[in-house]
Coordinates of N, CA and C in Angstrom, one line a residue:
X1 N 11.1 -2.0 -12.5 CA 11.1 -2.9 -11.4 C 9.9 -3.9 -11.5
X2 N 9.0 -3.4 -11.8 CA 7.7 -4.5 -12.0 C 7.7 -5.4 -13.1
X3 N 9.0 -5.3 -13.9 CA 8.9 -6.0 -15.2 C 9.6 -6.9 -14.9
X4 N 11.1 -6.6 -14.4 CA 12.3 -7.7 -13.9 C 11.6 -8.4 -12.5
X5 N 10.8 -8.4 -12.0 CA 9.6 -9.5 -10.8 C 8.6 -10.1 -11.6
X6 N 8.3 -9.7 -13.0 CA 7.4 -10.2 -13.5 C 5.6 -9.9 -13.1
X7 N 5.9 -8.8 -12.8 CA 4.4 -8.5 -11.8 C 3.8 -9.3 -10.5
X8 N 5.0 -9.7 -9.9 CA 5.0 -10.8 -8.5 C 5.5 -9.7 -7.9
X9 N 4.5 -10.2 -6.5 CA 4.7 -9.4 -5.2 C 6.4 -10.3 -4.5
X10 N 7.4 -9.9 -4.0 CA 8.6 -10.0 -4.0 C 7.8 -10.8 -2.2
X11 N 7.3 -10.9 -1.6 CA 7.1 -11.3 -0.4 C 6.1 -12.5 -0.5
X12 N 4.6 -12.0 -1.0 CA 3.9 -13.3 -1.2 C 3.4 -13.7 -2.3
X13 N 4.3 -13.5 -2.9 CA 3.6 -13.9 -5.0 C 2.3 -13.8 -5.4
X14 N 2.1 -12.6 -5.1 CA 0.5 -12.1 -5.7 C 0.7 -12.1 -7.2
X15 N 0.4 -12.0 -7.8 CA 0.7 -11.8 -9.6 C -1.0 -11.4 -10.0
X16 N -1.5 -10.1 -10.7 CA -2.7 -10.0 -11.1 C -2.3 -8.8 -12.3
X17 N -2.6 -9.1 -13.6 CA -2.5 -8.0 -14.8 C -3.5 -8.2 -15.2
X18 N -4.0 -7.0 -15.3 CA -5.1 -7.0 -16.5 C -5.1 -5.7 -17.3
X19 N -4.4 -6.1 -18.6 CA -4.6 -5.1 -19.5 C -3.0 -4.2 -19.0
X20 N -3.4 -2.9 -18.4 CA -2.1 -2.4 -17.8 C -2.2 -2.3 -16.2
X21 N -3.3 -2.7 -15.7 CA -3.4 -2.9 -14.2 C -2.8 -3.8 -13.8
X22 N -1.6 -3.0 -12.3 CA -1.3 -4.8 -12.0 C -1.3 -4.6 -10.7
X23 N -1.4 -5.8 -9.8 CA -1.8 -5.7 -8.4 C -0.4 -5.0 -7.4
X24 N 0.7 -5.0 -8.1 CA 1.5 -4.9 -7.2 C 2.3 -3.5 -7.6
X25 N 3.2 -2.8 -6.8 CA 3.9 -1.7 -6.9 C 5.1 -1.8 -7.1
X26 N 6.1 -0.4 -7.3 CA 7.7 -0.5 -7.1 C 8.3 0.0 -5.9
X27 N 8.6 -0.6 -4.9 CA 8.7 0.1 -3.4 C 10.6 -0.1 -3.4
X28 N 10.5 1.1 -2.9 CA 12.3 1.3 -3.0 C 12.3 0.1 -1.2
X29 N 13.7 -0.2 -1.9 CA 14.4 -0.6 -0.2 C 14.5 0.6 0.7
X30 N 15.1 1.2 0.0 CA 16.0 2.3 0.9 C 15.4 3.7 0.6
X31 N 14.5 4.4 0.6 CA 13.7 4.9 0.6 C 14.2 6.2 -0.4
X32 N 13.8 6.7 -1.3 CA 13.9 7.4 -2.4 C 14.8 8.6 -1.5
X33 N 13.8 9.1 -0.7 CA 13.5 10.8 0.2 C 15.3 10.3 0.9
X34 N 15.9 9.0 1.2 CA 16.8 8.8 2.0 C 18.3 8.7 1.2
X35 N 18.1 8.0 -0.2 CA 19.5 7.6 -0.9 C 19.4 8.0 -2.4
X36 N 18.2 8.9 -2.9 CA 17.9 9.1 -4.3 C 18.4 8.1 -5.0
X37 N 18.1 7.2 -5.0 CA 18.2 6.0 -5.9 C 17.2 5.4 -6.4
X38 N 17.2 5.4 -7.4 CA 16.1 5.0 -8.6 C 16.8 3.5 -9.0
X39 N 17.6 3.1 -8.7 CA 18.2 1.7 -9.4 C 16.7 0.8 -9.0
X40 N 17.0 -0.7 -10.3 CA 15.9 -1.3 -10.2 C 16.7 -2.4 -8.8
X41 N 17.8 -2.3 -8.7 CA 18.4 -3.0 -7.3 C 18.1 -2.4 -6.0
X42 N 17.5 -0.9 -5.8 CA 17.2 -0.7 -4.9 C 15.9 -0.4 -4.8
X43 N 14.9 -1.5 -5.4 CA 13.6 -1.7 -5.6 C 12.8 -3.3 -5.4
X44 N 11.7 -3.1 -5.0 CA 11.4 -4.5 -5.4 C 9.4 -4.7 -6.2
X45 N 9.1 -5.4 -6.2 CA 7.5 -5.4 -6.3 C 6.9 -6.0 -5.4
X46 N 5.9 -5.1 -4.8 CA 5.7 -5.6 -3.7 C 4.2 -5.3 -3.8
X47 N 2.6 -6.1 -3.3 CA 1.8 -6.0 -3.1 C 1.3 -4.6 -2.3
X48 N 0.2 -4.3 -2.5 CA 0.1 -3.1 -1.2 C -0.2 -3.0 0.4
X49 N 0.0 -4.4 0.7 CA -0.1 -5.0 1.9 C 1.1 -5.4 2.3
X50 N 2.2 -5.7 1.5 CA 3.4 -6.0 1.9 C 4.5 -4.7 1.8
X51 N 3.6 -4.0 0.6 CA 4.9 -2.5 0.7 C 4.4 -1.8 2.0
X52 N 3.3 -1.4 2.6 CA 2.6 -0.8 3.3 C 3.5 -1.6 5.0
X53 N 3.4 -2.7 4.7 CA 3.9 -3.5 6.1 C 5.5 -2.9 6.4
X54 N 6.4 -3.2 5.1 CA 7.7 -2.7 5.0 C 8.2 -1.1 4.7
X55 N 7.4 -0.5 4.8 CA 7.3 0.9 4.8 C 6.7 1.2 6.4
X56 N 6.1 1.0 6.9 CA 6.7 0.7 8.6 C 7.0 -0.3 9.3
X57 N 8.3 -0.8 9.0 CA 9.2 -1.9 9.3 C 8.3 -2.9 10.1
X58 N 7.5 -3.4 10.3 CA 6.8 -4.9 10.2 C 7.8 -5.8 9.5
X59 N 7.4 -5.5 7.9 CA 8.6 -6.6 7.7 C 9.8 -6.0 6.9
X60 N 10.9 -6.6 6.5 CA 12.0 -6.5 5.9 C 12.5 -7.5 5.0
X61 N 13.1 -7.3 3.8 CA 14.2 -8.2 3.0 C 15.1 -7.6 4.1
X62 N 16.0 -9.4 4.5 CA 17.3 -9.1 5.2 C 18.5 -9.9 4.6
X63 N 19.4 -9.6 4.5 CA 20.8 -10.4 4.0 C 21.0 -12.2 4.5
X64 N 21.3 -12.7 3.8 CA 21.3 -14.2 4.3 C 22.1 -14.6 3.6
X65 N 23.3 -16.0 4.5 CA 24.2 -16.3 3.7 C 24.2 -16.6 2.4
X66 N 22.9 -17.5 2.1 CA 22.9 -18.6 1.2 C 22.2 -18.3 0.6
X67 N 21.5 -16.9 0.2 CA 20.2 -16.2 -0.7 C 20.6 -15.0 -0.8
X68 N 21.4 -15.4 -2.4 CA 21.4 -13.7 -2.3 C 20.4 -12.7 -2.5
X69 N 19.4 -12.8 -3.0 CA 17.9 -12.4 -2.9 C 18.0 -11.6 -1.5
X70 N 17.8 -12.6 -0.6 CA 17.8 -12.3 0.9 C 16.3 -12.8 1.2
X71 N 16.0 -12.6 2.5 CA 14.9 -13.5 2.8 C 14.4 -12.4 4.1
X72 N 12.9 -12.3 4.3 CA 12.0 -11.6 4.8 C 12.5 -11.9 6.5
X73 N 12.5 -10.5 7.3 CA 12.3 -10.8 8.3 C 11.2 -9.9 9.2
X74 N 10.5 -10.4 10.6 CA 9.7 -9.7 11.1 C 9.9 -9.1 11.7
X75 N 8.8 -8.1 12.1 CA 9.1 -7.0 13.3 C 8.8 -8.1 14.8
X76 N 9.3 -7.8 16.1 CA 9.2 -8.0 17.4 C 7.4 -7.9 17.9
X77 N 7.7 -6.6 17.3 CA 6.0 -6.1 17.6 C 4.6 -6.4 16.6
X78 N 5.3 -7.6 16.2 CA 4.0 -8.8 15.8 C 3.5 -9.8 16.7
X79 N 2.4 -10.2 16.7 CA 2.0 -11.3 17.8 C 1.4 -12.2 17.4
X80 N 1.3 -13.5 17.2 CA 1.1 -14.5 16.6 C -0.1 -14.8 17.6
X81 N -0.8 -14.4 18.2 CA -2.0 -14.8 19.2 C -3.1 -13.9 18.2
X82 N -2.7 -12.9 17.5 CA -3.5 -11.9 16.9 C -3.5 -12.4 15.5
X83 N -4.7 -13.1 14.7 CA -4.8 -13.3 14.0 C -4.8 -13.0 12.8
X84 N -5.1 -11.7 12.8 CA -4.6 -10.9 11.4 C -3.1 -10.6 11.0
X85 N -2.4 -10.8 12.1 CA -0.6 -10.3 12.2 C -0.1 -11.4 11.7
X86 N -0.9 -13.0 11.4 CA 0.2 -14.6 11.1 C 0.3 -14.6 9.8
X87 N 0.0 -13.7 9.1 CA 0.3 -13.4 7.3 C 1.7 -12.9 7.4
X88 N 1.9 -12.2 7.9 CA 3.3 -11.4 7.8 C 4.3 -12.0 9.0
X89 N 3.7 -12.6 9.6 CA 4.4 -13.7 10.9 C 5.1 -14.9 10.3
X90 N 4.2 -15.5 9.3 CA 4.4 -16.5 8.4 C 5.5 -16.1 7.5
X91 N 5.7 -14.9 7.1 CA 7.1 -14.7 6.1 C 8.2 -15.2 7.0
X92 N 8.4 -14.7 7.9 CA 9.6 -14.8 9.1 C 10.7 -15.9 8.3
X93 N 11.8 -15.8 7.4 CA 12.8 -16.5 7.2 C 12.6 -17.2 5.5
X94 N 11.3 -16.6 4.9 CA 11.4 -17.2 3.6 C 12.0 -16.3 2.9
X95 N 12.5 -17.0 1.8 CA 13.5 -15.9 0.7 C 12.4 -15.0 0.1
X96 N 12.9 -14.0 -0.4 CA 12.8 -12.6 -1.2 C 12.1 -13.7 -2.3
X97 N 11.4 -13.6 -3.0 CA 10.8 -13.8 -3.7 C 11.8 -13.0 -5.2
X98 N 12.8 -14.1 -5.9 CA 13.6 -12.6 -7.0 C 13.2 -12.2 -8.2
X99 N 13.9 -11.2 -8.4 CA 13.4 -10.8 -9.9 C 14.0 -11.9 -10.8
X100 N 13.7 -11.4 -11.9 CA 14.1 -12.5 -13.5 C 15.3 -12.6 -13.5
X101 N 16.1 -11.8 -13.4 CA 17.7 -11.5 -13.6 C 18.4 -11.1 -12.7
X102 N 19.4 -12.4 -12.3 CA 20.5 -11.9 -11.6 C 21.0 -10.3 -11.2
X103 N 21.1 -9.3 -12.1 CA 21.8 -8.3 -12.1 C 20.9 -7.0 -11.3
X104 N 19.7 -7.2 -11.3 CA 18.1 -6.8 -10.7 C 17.9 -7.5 -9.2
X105 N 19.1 -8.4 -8.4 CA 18.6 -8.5 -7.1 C 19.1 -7.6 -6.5
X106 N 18.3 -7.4 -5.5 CA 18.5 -6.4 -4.5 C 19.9 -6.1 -4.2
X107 N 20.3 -4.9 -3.7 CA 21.4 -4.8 -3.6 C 21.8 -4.9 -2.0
X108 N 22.9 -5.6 -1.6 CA 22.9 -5.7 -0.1 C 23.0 -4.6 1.1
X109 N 23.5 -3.6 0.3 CA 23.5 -2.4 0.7 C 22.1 -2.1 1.5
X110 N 20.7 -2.3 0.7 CA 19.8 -2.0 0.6 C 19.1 -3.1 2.0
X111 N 19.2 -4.4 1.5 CA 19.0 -5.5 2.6 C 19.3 -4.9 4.0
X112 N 20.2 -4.6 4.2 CA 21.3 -4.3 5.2 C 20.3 -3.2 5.9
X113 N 20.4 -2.3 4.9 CA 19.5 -0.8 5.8 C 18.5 -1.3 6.2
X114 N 17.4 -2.3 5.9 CA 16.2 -2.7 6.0 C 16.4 -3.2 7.0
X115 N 17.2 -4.4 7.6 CA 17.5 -5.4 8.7 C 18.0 -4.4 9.7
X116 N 18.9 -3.4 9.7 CA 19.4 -2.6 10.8 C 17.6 -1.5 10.9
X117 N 17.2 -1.0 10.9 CA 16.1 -0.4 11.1 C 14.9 -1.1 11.6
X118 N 14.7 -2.9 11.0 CA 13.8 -3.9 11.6 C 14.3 -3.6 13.1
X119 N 15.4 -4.0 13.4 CA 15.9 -4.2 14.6 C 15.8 -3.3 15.7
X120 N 15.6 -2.1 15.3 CA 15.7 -0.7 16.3 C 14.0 -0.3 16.4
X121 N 13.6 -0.9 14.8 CA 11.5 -0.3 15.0 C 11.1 -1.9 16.4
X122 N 11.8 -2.6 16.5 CA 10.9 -3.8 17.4 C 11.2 -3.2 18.6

């Protein structure tokens, strides 16, 4: 997963390697413990500020007509008056950031679970 993103964070395009350190991780969509899937489609790379946010639904990749990537959406229970929350406020509607290869985007299956759970954690 971190190869097919190119070591970019899939939300805010962090990119840092050094050597074999790299800033970002492989965060399932759909959570390992939930659908045992290891596919690199039901993964993305994600910063530790952005996997951490989407691992308690703050934010989500959600399905969009026109991207099949899919494009970030937020939690309810963000406040744009709270300064530290307008990082992840600011994703609200930009695309998935994709991997290299078509065959490596997310799978909608995966989008889907993320957008129906955004919706029930706000």
């Amino acid at each position: 997963v971190l190869e097919v993103y190119d070591y970019t964070c899939a939300a805010c395009g962090a990119r840092l390697l050094l050597g074999g350190d790299t800033l970002v991780v492989a965060a399932h969509i759909i959570p390992f413990s939930v659908a045992q899937n290891d596919k690199p489609t039901n993964g993305m790379a994600l910063c530790p500020n952005h996997h951490w946010a989407m691992d308690r639904f703050l934010i989500a990749p959600c399905p969009a007509p026109k991207r099949r990537e899919g494009v970030w959406r937020v939690s309810r229970r963000l406040d744009d008056r709270i300064h530290s929350q307008r990082e992840l406020l600011n994703l609200d509607g930009k695309p998935v950031i994709p991997p290299g290869e078509d065959k490596f985007y997310p799978a909608e299956e995966g989008l889907r679970w993320r957008e129906e759970r955004l919706a029930t954690a706000g």
